[in-house]
């Protein structure tokens, strides 16, 4: 039974019903709808709509319904109700008869759904913050266990300067930290209660909206009823936070896919997170990471989709707003599973230390050091850069790294080059010279690790 039959002479067509019903997806809001309804029953009891006894009966029936749903004993999916709100009310009516028909006094599905969705979003934000936190802890452990390993750092995907593998891990921790703080910010803004806004203009009943908001764990009531029923900024904010985080995850995946390639061979991914080929027996493919990279697309799609849906909507509630849910549910689920999967991949990584070192030595990554060495001897940096470039050109011709050139060969380019140049060209030396906050040197990297270990707790 629809909640609005009185004014209609004919029933909905099957095609309309299937098109219009949201229960197939908004059933995910059932616990929040029950929670919101309990809050509302208290509010209208205080406003004199329900007796205390009626409210208590209603609350008990709603709690029983919640337990039944949690135990998987309800028929919610096969009920054929229009939406989750209709289903909860119908179930309550079966239990309580006419008393249940008082619950919707002064309430609209417009303020109800906005409240349900905020409650759901708030819970999911907390779960996502936990998942981001776990991912950071797993990365931190990987960094801690691999502080000695050095690999090439890239710009333009050309070997640029060597870096500690741990430094690379810490870069992603920074990104996941920002993702988490975006959610924390969004949570503050979403934690306002729309209930009591009615359909659009506010309710006529004497509801204490502050108390109602507080009883549902909100920081306070939304203060404009038109905005309260039509605002979906909180959904957009989650979708944007998800998009930014998926972008980080996809970059992370791409780096690891490259590190794991036959060409780089810096790391080996565990069998448990890779798959084989049905045709080529030798293959071990990084599917988990490719899926993380790939899933980014649909998350961006959900953000873009909702932005376009909301654009130009007239005030206040319009059925277009029902389109907010599927993209949100899908996004939150995919983002969460990508974070869990990323953690599983992190735990499976083995570093191929010798190969990393070799690659870091190749590619003339110490050319900047040679220039800096000359700067220390009084040569202006531009000139030093030029000299070092000429040494690289010569070394490439000889097919040797710079540090394998003899002193007399090096001296052809500058008489200032002495025996003391060789330690300067050593890999560890040039990495650890980046001894500044934020640098890849041993000290700043281990300081940041210690700081994170302190802030993030133990894994
Ligand atoms: N299923 C609807 C939604 O998700 C609930 C609100 C319905 N409101 C209405 N005026 N038809 O937006």
CSV table of C-alpha atoms and ligand atoms in Angstrom, one decimal:
chain,number,residue,atom,x,y,z
A,1,UNK,CA,0.0,0.0,0.0
A,2,UNK,CA,1.4,3.4,-1.0
A,3,UNK,CA,1.5,6.1,1.6
A,4,UNK,CA,-0.5,8.5,-0.6
A,5,UNK,CA,-3.4,6.6,-2.1
A,6,UNK,CA,-6.3,8.8,-1.1
A,7,UNK,CA,-6.2,11.4,-3.9
A,8,UNK,CA,-5.8,8.8,-6.6
A,9,UNK,CA,-8.5,7.0,-8.5
A,10,UNK,CA,-6.3,4.5,-10.3
A,11,UNK,CA,-3.3,2.5,-9.2
A,12,UNK,CA,0.2,3.0,-10.5
A,13,UNK,CA,1.0,1.2,-13.7
A,14,UNK,CA,3.5,-1.6,-13.3
A,15,UNK,CA,6.0,0.2,-15.4
A,16,UNK,CA,5.7,3.4,-13.3
A,17,UNK,CA,6.0,1.5,-10.1
A,18,UNK,CA,9.1,-0.3,-11.1
A,19,UNK,CA,10.6,3.0,-12.4
A,20,UNK,CA,9.6,5.0,-9.3
A,21,UNK,CA,10.3,2.6,-6.4
A,22,UNK,CA,13.5,3.1,-4.5
A,23,UNK,CA,13.3,0.1,-2.1
A,24,UNK,CA,15.6,-2.0,-4.3
A,25,UNK,CA,18.4,0.3,-3.2
A,26,UNK,CA,17.2,2.5,-0.3
A,27,UNK,CA,16.6,-0.7,1.8
A,28,UNK,CA,20.2,0.0,2.9
A,29,UNK,CA,18.9,2.9,5.0
A,30,UNK,CA,16.5,0.7,7.0
A,31,UNK,CA,18.3,0.9,10.3
A,32,UNK,CA,18.7,4.6,9.9
A,33,UNK,CA,15.0,5.0,9.1
A,34,UNK,CA,14.1,3.1,12.2
A,35,UNK,CA,16.5,5.1,14.3
A,36,UNK,CA,15.1,8.4,12.9
A,37,UNK,CA,11.6,7.1,13.5
A,38,UNK,CA,12.3,6.4,17.1
A,39,UNK,CA,13.7,10.0,17.5
A,40,UNK,CA,10.6,11.4,15.8
A,41,UNK,CA,8.2,9.3,18.0
A,42,UNK,CA,9.9,10.9,21.1
A,43,UNK,CA,9.6,14.4,19.6
A,44,UNK,CA,5.9,14.1,18.7
A,45,UNK,CA,5.2,12.6,22.1
A,46,UNK,CA,6.6,15.7,23.7
A,47,UNK,CA,4.6,17.8,21.3
A,48,UNK,CA,1.5,16.0,22.6
A,49,UNK,CA,0.7,13.9,19.5
A,50,UNK,CA,1.4,10.6,21.2
A,51,UNK,CA,0.8,9.5,24.8
A,52,UNK,CA,3.8,8.3,26.6
A,53,UNK,CA,2.4,4.8,26.4
A,54,UNK,CA,1.9,5.0,22.7
A,55,UNK,CA,5.4,6.3,22.2
A,56,UNK,CA,6.9,3.4,24.3
A,57,UNK,CA,4.9,0.8,22.3
A,58,UNK,CA,6.1,2.4,19.1
A,59,UNK,CA,9.7,2.5,20.2
A,60,UNK,CA,9.6,-1.1,21.3
A,61,UNK,CA,8.0,-2.2,18.0
A,62,UNK,CA,10.7,-0.3,16.1
A,63,UNK,CA,13.5,-1.9,18.2
A,64,UNK,CA,12.0,-5.3,17.5
A,65,UNK,CA,11.8,-4.5,13.8
A,66,UNK,CA,15.5,-3.4,13.9
A,67,UNK,CA,16.5,-6.7,15.5
A,68,UNK,CA,14.4,-8.7,13.0
A,69,UNK,CA,16.2,-6.9,10.1
A,70,UNK,CA,19.6,-7.3,11.7
A,71,UNK,CA,18.9,-11.1,12.0
A,72,UNK,CA,18.0,-11.2,8.3
A,73,UNK,CA,14.5,-12.3,9.2
A,74,UNK,CA,12.5,-9.6,7.4
A,75,UNK,CA,10.9,-9.7,4.0
A,76,UNK,CA,12.2,-6.2,3.1
A,77,UNK,CA,13.5,-7.1,-0.3
A,78,UNK,CA,10.5,-9.0,-1.5
A,79,UNK,CA,7.8,-6.8,0.1
A,80,UNK,CA,7.2,-4.7,-3.0
A,81,UNK,CA,7.0,-1.5,-0.9
A,82,UNK,CA,7.7,1.8,-2.6
A,83,UNK,CA,10.6,2.8,-0.5
A,84,UNK,CA,12.2,2.0,2.9
A,85,UNK,CA,10.0,4.6,4.6
A,86,UNK,CA,6.8,3.0,3.4
A,87,UNK,CA,8.1,-0.4,4.4
A,88,UNK,CA,9.0,0.6,7.9
A,89,UNK,CA,5.6,2.2,8.4
A,90,UNK,CA,3.8,-0.8,7.0
A,91,UNK,CA,5.7,-3.2,9.3
A,92,UNK,CA,4.9,-1.0,12.2
A,93,UNK,CA,1.2,-0.9,11.3
A,94,UNK,CA,1.1,-4.7,11.1
A,95,UNK,CA,2.5,-4.8,14.6
A,96,UNK,CA,0.6,-2.0,16.3
A,97,UNK,CA,-2.4,-1.2,14.1
A,98,UNK,CA,-3.7,2.4,14.3
A,99,UNK,CA,-1.1,3.7,16.7
A,100,UNK,CA,1.5,3.3,14.0
A,101,UNK,CA,-0.5,5.5,11.7
A,102,UNK,CA,0.3,8.4,14.0
A,103,UNK,CA,4.0,8.2,13.5
A,104,UNK,CA,4.1,10.3,10.3
A,105,UNK,CA,2.4,13.3,12.0
A,106,UNK,CA,4.2,16.4,11.1
A,107,UNK,CA,6.9,14.6,9.2
A,108,UNK,CA,7.5,14.2,5.4
A,109,UNK,CA,9.5,11.7,3.6
A,110,UNK,CA,11.5,14.7,2.4
A,111,UNK,CA,13.0,15.5,5.8
A,112,UNK,CA,12.9,11.8,6.7
A,113,UNK,CA,15.1,10.7,3.8
A,114,UNK,CA,17.5,13.6,4.2
A,115,UNK,CA,17.9,12.6,7.9
A,116,UNK,CA,18.3,8.9,7.1
A,117,UNK,CA,21.0,9.6,4.5
A,118,UNK,CA,22.9,11.8,6.8
A,119,UNK,CA,22.8,9.2,9.5
A,120,UNK,CA,24.0,6.5,7.1
A,121,UNK,CA,26.7,8.8,5.6
A,122,UNK,CA,28.0,9.7,9.1
A,123,UNK,CA,28.4,6.0,10.0
A,124,UNK,CA,30.1,5.2,6.7
A,125,UNK,CA,32.5,8.2,7.2
A,126,UNK,CA,33.6,6.7,10.5
A,127,UNK,CA,34.2,3.3,8.8
A,128,UNK,CA,36.1,4.9,5.9
A,129,UNK,CA,38.3,6.8,8.3
A,130,UNK,CA,39.2,3.5,10.1
A,131,UNK,CA,40.0,1.9,6.7
A,132,UNK,CA,42.2,4.8,5.7
A,133,UNK,CA,43.9,4.5,9.1
A,134,UNK,CA,44.5,0.8,8.6
A,135,UNK,CA,46.0,1.4,5.2
A,136,UNK,CA,48.3,4.0,6.7
A,137,UNK,CA,49.4,1.6,9.4
A,138,UNK,CA,50.2,-1.1,6.8
A,139,UNK,CA,52.2,1.4,4.8
A,140,UNK,CA,54.0,2.5,7.9
A,141,UNK,CA,55.0,-1.1,8.7
A,142,UNK,CA,56.2,-1.5,5.1
A,143,UNK,CA,58.3,1.7,5.5
A,144,UNK,CA,59.7,0.6,8.9
A,145,UNK,CA,60.8,-2.7,7.6
A,146,UNK,CA,62.4,-1.3,4.5
A,147,UNK,CA,64.3,1.8,5.7
A,148,UNK,CA,67.6,0.6,4.1
A,149,UNK,CA,66.3,0.0,0.6
A,150,UNK,CA,67.1,2.6,-2.0
A,151,UNK,CA,65.5,2.8,-5.4
A,152,UNK,CA,65.5,5.3,-8.3
A,153,UNK,CA,63.1,8.2,-7.8
A,154,UNK,CA,61.6,9.4,-11.1
A,155,UNK,CA,60.4,12.6,-12.7
A,156,UNK,CA,58.9,12.3,-16.2
A,157,UNK,CA,59.3,8.5,-15.6
A,158,UNK,CA,63.0,9.1,-16.1
A,159,UNK,CA,65.4,8.2,-13.3
A,160,UNK,CA,66.0,11.4,-11.4
A,161,UNK,CA,67.5,11.0,-8.0
A,162,UNK,CA,67.7,8.0,-5.7
A,163,UNK,CA,65.2,7.8,-2.8
A,164,UNK,CA,64.5,5.5,0.1
A,165,UNK,CA,61.7,3.1,-0.5
A,166,UNK,CA,60.4,4.1,2.9
A,167,UNK,CA,60.2,7.7,1.7
A,168,UNK,CA,57.9,6.6,-1.2
A,169,UNK,CA,55.7,4.8,1.4
A,170,UNK,CA,55.5,7.9,3.5
A,171,UNK,CA,54.4,10.0,0.5
A,172,UNK,CA,51.3,7.8,0.3
A,173,UNK,CA,50.7,8.1,4.0
A,174,UNK,CA,50.5,11.8,3.5
A,175,UNK,CA,47.9,11.4,0.8
A,176,UNK,CA,45.7,9.0,2.9
A,177,UNK,CA,46.0,11.4,5.9
A,178,UNK,CA,44.6,14.2,3.8
A,179,UNK,CA,41.8,11.9,2.6
A,180,UNK,CA,40.9,11.1,6.1
A,181,UNK,CA,41.0,14.8,7.2
A,182,UNK,CA,38.6,15.6,4.3
A,183,UNK,CA,36.2,13.1,5.7
A,184,UNK,CA,36.6,14.6,9.2
A,185,UNK,CA,35.7,18.0,7.8
A,186,UNK,CA,32.8,16.7,5.8
A,187,UNK,CA,31.5,14.9,8.8
A,188,UNK,CA,31.2,18.2,10.8
A,189,UNK,CA,29.1,19.8,8.0
A,190,UNK,CA,26.9,16.8,7.5
A,191,UNK,CA,26.1,16.4,11.2
A,192,UNK,CA,23.1,18.7,11.2
A,193,UNK,CA,19.6,17.3,11.6
A,194,UNK,CA,17.0,18.0,8.8
A,195,UNK,CA,14.1,16.3,10.7
A,196,UNK,CA,11.4,18.8,11.7
A,197,UNK,CA,11.7,20.6,8.4
A,198,UNK,CA,8.5,18.9,7.1
A,199,UNK,CA,8.0,18.7,3.4
A,200,UNK,CA,9.7,22.0,2.8
A,201,UNK,CA,8.3,24.8,5.0
A,202,UNK,CA,8.8,23.5,8.5
A,203,UNK,CA,6.3,21.6,10.7
A,204,UNK,CA,3.3,23.0,12.6
A,205,UNK,CA,3.8,20.8,15.6
A,206,UNK,CA,5.7,22.0,18.6
A,207,UNK,CA,8.8,19.9,18.2
A,208,UNK,CA,12.0,20.7,20.2
A,209,UNK,CA,14.3,20.4,17.2
A,210,UNK,CA,17.5,20.8,19.4
A,211,UNK,CA,16.5,17.9,21.5
A,212,UNK,CA,15.5,15.8,18.5
A,213,UNK,CA,18.9,16.6,16.8
A,214,UNK,CA,20.7,15.7,20.0
A,215,UNK,CA,18.8,12.4,20.4
A,216,UNK,CA,20.0,11.3,17.0
A,217,UNK,CA,23.6,12.3,17.7
A,218,UNK,CA,23.6,15.5,15.5
A,219,UNK,CA,25.4,18.6,16.6
A,220,UNK,CA,22.2,20.6,16.0
A,221,UNK,CA,19.2,21.1,13.7
A,222,UNK,CA,19.4,22.4,10.1
A,223,UNK,CA,18.2,26.0,10.4
A,224,UNK,CA,16.4,26.4,7.0
A,225,UNK,CA,13.7,23.9,6.1
A,226,UNK,CA,14.0,24.6,2.3
A,227,UNK,CA,17.7,23.9,2.4
A,228,UNK,CA,17.4,21.0,4.8
A,229,UNK,CA,15.2,18.9,2.5
A,230,UNK,CA,17.0,19.7,-0.8
A,231,UNK,CA,20.7,19.9,0.3
A,232,UNK,CA,22.9,17.0,-0.8
A,233,UNK,CA,26.2,18.8,-0.4
A,234,UNK,CA,27.2,16.2,2.2
A,235,UNK,CA,26.8,13.5,-0.5
A,236,UNK,CA,28.9,15.5,-2.9
A,237,UNK,CA,31.6,15.9,-0.3
A,238,UNK,CA,31.8,12.2,0.3
A,239,UNK,CA,31.9,11.6,-3.5
A,240,UNK,CA,34.7,14.2,-3.8
A,241,UNK,CA,36.7,12.8,-0.9
A,242,UNK,CA,36.3,9.3,-2.5
A,243,UNK,CA,37.4,10.7,-5.9
A,244,UNK,CA,40.5,12.3,-4.4
A,245,UNK,CA,41.3,9.2,-2.5
A,246,UNK,CA,40.7,6.9,-5.4
A,247,UNK,CA,43.1,9.1,-7.4
A,248,UNK,CA,45.7,8.5,-4.7
A,249,UNK,CA,45.0,4.8,-4.7
A,250,UNK,CA,45.2,4.6,-8.5
A,251,UNK,CA,48.6,6.4,-8.5
A,252,UNK,CA,49.7,4.0,-5.7
A,253,UNK,CA,48.5,1.1,-7.8
A,254,UNK,CA,50.3,2.4,-10.9
A,255,UNK,CA,53.6,2.9,-9.1
A,256,UNK,CA,53.4,-0.7,-7.8
A,257,UNK,CA,52.4,-2.1,-11.1
A,258,UNK,CA,55.5,-0.5,-12.6
A,259,UNK,CA,57.8,-1.6,-9.7
A,260,UNK,CA,56.5,-5.1,-10.1
A,261,UNK,CA,57.0,-5.2,-13.9
A,262,UNK,CA,59.7,-7.4,-15.5
A,263,UNK,CA,61.3,-4.1,-16.7
A,264,UNK,CA,61.7,-2.6,-13.2
A,265,UNK,CA,61.5,-5.7,-11.0
A,266,UNK,CA,61.9,-3.7,-7.8
A,267,UNK,CA,59.3,-5.6,-5.9
A,268,UNK,CA,57.5,-8.9,-6.0
A,269,UNK,CA,53.8,-9.0,-5.2
A,270,UNK,CA,52.5,-12.0,-3.3
A,271,UNK,CA,50.7,-14.9,-5.1
A,272,UNK,CA,47.7,-14.2,-2.9
A,273,UNK,CA,47.0,-10.8,-4.7
A,274,UNK,CA,47.9,-11.7,-8.3
A,275,UNK,CA,46.4,-14.0,-10.9
A,276,UNK,CA,47.6,-16.1,-13.8
A,277,UNK,CA,46.8,-16.2,-17.5
A,278,UNK,CA,44.7,-18.9,-19.0
A,279,UNK,CA,47.0,-19.0,-22.0
A,280,UNK,CA,50.5,-18.0,-21.0
A,281,UNK,CA,51.7,-20.2,-18.1
A,282,UNK,CA,54.5,-17.8,-17.0
A,283,UNK,CA,52.2,-14.9,-16.3
A,284,UNK,CA,51.6,-13.5,-12.8
A,285,UNK,CA,49.4,-10.4,-13.2
A,286,UNK,CA,48.9,-7.6,-10.7
A,287,UNK,CA,45.0,-7.7,-11.0
A,288,UNK,CA,44.3,-6.3,-7.6
A,289,UNK,CA,46.2,-3.2,-8.4
A,290,UNK,CA,44.8,-2.9,-11.9
A,291,UNK,CA,41.3,-3.1,-10.5
A,292,UNK,CA,42.0,-0.4,-7.9
A,293,UNK,CA,43.3,1.8,-10.7
A,294,UNK,CA,40.3,0.9,-12.9
A,295,UNK,CA,37.6,1.4,-10.2
A,296,UNK,CA,38.6,5.0,-10.0
A,297,UNK,CA,36.5,5.7,-13.2
A,298,UNK,CA,33.1,4.8,-11.7
A,299,UNK,CA,33.8,6.8,-8.6
A,300,UNK,CA,34.6,9.9,-10.6
A,301,UNK,CA,31.4,9.1,-12.6
A,302,UNK,CA,29.3,9.1,-9.4
A,303,UNK,CA,30.6,12.6,-8.5
A,304,UNK,CA,30.1,13.9,-11.9
A,305,UNK,CA,26.7,12.3,-12.1
A,306,UNK,CA,25.4,13.9,-8.9
A,307,UNK,CA,26.8,17.3,-9.7
A,308,UNK,CA,24.9,17.3,-12.9
A,309,UNK,CA,21.7,16.0,-11.3
A,310,UNK,CA,21.8,18.8,-8.7
A,311,UNK,CA,22.6,21.5,-11.2
A,312,UNK,CA,19.6,23.8,-11.8
A,313,UNK,CA,17.2,21.9,-9.5
A,314,UNK,CA,14.4,24.3,-8.4
A,315,UNK,CA,13.9,24.8,-4.7
A,316,UNK,CA,13.1,22.6,-2.8
A,317,UNK,CA,12.6,18.7,-2.9
A,318,UNK,CA,12.4,17.1,-6.3
A,319,UNK,CA,12.3,13.4,-7.1
A,320,UNK,CA,15.6,13.9,-9.0
A,321,UNK,CA,17.1,13.7,-5.5
A,322,UNK,CA,16.3,10.0,-5.3
A,323,UNK,CA,19.2,9.7,-7.8
A,324,UNK,CA,21.7,10.6,-5.0
A,325,UNK,CA,21.7,7.1,-3.4
A,326,UNK,CA,22.9,4.5,-5.8
A,327,UNK,CA,26.1,6.4,-6.8
A,328,UNK,CA,26.8,7.1,-3.1
A,329,UNK,CA,26.3,3.5,-2.0
A,330,UNK,CA,28.3,2.1,-4.8
A,331,UNK,CA,31.1,4.6,-4.3
A,332,UNK,CA,31.4,4.0,-0.5
A,333,UNK,CA,31.5,0.3,-1.1
A,334,UNK,CA,34.1,0.4,-3.9
A,335,UNK,CA,36.3,2.9,-2.0
A,336,UNK,CA,36.2,0.8,1.1
A,337,UNK,CA,37.0,-2.4,-0.7
A,338,UNK,CA,39.9,-0.7,-2.6
A,339,UNK,CA,41.4,0.4,0.8
A,340,UNK,CA,41.1,-3.1,2.2
A,341,UNK,CA,42.6,-4.6,-1.0
A,342,UNK,CA,45.4,-2.0,-1.0
A,343,UNK,CA,46.3,-3.1,2.6
A,344,UNK,CA,46.3,-6.8,1.5
A,345,UNK,CA,48.7,-5.9,-1.4
A,346,UNK,CA,51.0,-3.9,0.9
A,347,UNK,CA,51.3,-6.8,3.3
A,348,UNK,CA,52.4,-9.1,0.4
A,349,UNK,CA,55.2,-6.8,-1.0
A,350,UNK,CA,58.7,-8.1,-1.1
A,351,UNK,CA,61.5,-5.8,-2.1
A,352,UNK,CA,64.1,-7.0,-4.5
A,353,UNK,CA,66.9,-5.0,-2.8
A,354,UNK,CA,69.8,-5.8,-5.2
A,355,UNK,CA,67.8,-4.9,-8.2
A,356,UNK,CA,66.6,-1.6,-6.6
A,357,UNK,CA,70.2,-0.7,-5.8
A,358,UNK,CA,71.5,-1.5,-9.2
A,359,UNK,CA,68.8,0.6,-10.9
A,360,UNK,CA,69.4,3.4,-8.5
A,361,UNK,CA,73.1,3.4,-9.4
A,362,UNK,CA,72.3,3.3,-13.1
A,363,UNK,CA,71.0,6.3,-14.9
A,364,UNK,CA,73.5,8.8,-13.6
A,365,UNK,CA,71.3,9.7,-10.7
A,366,UNK,CA,74.4,11.1,-9.0
A,367,UNK,CA,75.0,13.8,-11.6
A,368,UNK,CA,73.4,16.5,-9.4
A,369,UNK,CA,75.9,15.4,-6.6
A,370,UNK,CA,78.8,16.0,-8.9
A,371,UNK,CA,77.5,19.5,-9.7
A,372,UNK,CA,77.0,20.2,-6.0
A,373,UNK,CA,80.5,18.9,-5.3
A,374,UNK,CA,81.9,21.5,-7.8
A,375,UNK,CA,79.7,24.2,-6.2
A,376,UNK,CA,81.3,23.4,-2.9
A,377,UNK,CA,84.7,24.0,-4.6
A,378,UNK,CA,83.5,27.5,-5.7
A,379,UNK,CA,82.1,26.8,-9.1
A,380,UNK,CA,78.8,28.7,-9.9
A,381,UNK,CA,75.9,26.2,-10.1
A,382,UNK,CA,75.1,26.9,-13.8
A,383,UNK,CA,78.7,26.1,-14.7
A,384,UNK,CA,78.8,23.1,-12.4
A,385,UNK,CA,75.6,21.8,-14.1
A,386,UNK,CA,77.2,22.2,-17.5
A,387,UNK,CA,80.4,20.4,-16.5
A,388,UNK,CA,78.5,17.6,-14.8
A,389,UNK,CA,76.3,17.2,-18.0
A,390,UNK,CA,79.5,16.9,-20.1
A,391,UNK,CA,80.8,14.2,-17.7
A,392,UNK,CA,77.5,12.3,-18.1
A,393,UNK,CA,77.8,12.5,-21.9
A,394,UNK,CA,81.3,11.1,-21.7
A,395,UNK,CA,80.3,8.4,-19.2
A,396,UNK,CA,77.4,7.3,-21.5
A,397,UNK,CA,79.9,7.0,-24.3
A,398,UNK,CA,82.2,4.9,-22.2
A,399,UNK,CA,79.1,2.9,-20.9
A,400,UNK,CA,80.2,3.4,-17.4
A,401,UNK,CA,78.6,5.0,-14.3
A,402,UNK,CA,80.3,8.3,-13.3
A,403,UNK,CA,81.9,6.8,-10.2
A,404,UNK,CA,83.7,4.2,-12.4
A,405,UNK,CA,85.6,6.9,-14.4
A,406,UNK,CA,89.2,7.3,-13.4
A,407,UNK,CA,90.3,10.6,-11.8
A,408,UNK,CA,92.3,11.6,-14.8
A,409,UNK,CA,89.2,11.2,-17.0
A,410,UNK,CA,87.2,13.3,-14.6
A,411,UNK,CA,89.8,16.0,-14.4
A,412,UNK,CA,89.5,16.6,-18.2
A,413,UNK,CA,86.2,18.3,-17.3
A,414,UNK,CA,87.4,20.2,-14.3
A,415,UNK,CA,90.8,20.4,-12.6
A,416,UNK,CA,88.9,21.0,-9.3
A,417,UNK,CA,87.8,17.3,-9.2
A,418,UNK,CA,89.9,15.4,-6.8
A,419,UNK,CA,90.0,11.9,-5.2
A,420,UNK,CA,87.4,13.1,-2.6
A,421,UNK,CA,84.8,13.1,-5.3
A,422,UNK,CA,84.3,9.3,-5.1
A,423,UNK,CA,82.6,9.1,-1.7
A,424,UNK,CA,80.3,11.9,-2.8
A,425,UNK,CA,79.1,9.9,-5.7
A,426,UNK,CA,78.2,6.9,-3.5
A,427,UNK,CA,74.5,6.1,-3.4
A,428,UNK,CA,74.0,6.1,0.4
A,429,UNK,CA,76.0,9.3,0.7
A,430,UNK,CA,73.9,11.2,-1.8
A,431,UNK,CA,70.6,9.9,-0.4
A,432,UNK,CA,71.5,10.7,3.2
A,433,UNK,CA,72.7,14.2,2.2
A,434,UNK,CA,69.0,15.0,1.8
A,435,UNK,CA,69.0,15.3,5.6
A,436,UNK,CA,66.4,18.0,5.7
A,437,UNK,CA,62.8,17.8,7.0
A,438,UNK,CA,60.8,16.2,4.2
A,439,UNK,CA,63.9,14.8,2.5
A,440,UNK,CA,64.7,11.2,1.7
A,441,UNK,CA,67.8,11.0,4.0
A,442,UNK,CA,68.0,8.3,6.7
A,443,UNK,CA,67.4,10.7,9.6
A,444,UNK,CA,64.3,12.7,8.3
A,445,UNK,CA,62.7,9.4,7.1
A,446,UNK,CA,63.2,7.7,10.4
A,447,UNK,CA,62.0,10.8,12.3
A,448,UNK,CA,58.8,10.8,10.3
A,449,UNK,CA,58.3,7.1,10.8
A,450,UNK,CA,58.7,7.5,14.6
A,451,UNK,CA,56.3,10.4,14.6
A,452,UNK,CA,53.6,8.4,12.6
A,453,UNK,CA,54.1,5.4,14.8
A,454,UNK,CA,53.4,7.6,17.7
A,455,UNK,CA,50.3,9.3,16.1
A,456,UNK,CA,48.8,6.3,14.4
A,457,UNK,CA,49.4,3.7,17.2
A,458,UNK,CA,50.6,0.2,16.6
A,459,UNK,CA,49.3,-1.9,13.8
B,1,LIG,N1,12.6,7.7,-2.1
B,1,LIG,C1,12.5,9.1,-2.0
B,1,LIG,C2,14.0,9.7,-2.1
B,1,LIG,O1,14.8,8.9,-2.1
B,1,LIG,C3,12.0,9.5,-0.6
B,1,LIG,C4,11.4,10.8,-0.6
B,1,LIG,C5,10.1,10.9,-1.3
B,1,LIG,N2,9.5,12.1,-1.3
B,1,LIG,C6,8.6,12.5,-2.1
B,1,LIG,N3,8.1,13.7,-2.0
B,1,LIG,N4,8.2,11.7,-3.0
B,1,LIG,O2,14.2,10.9,-2.3
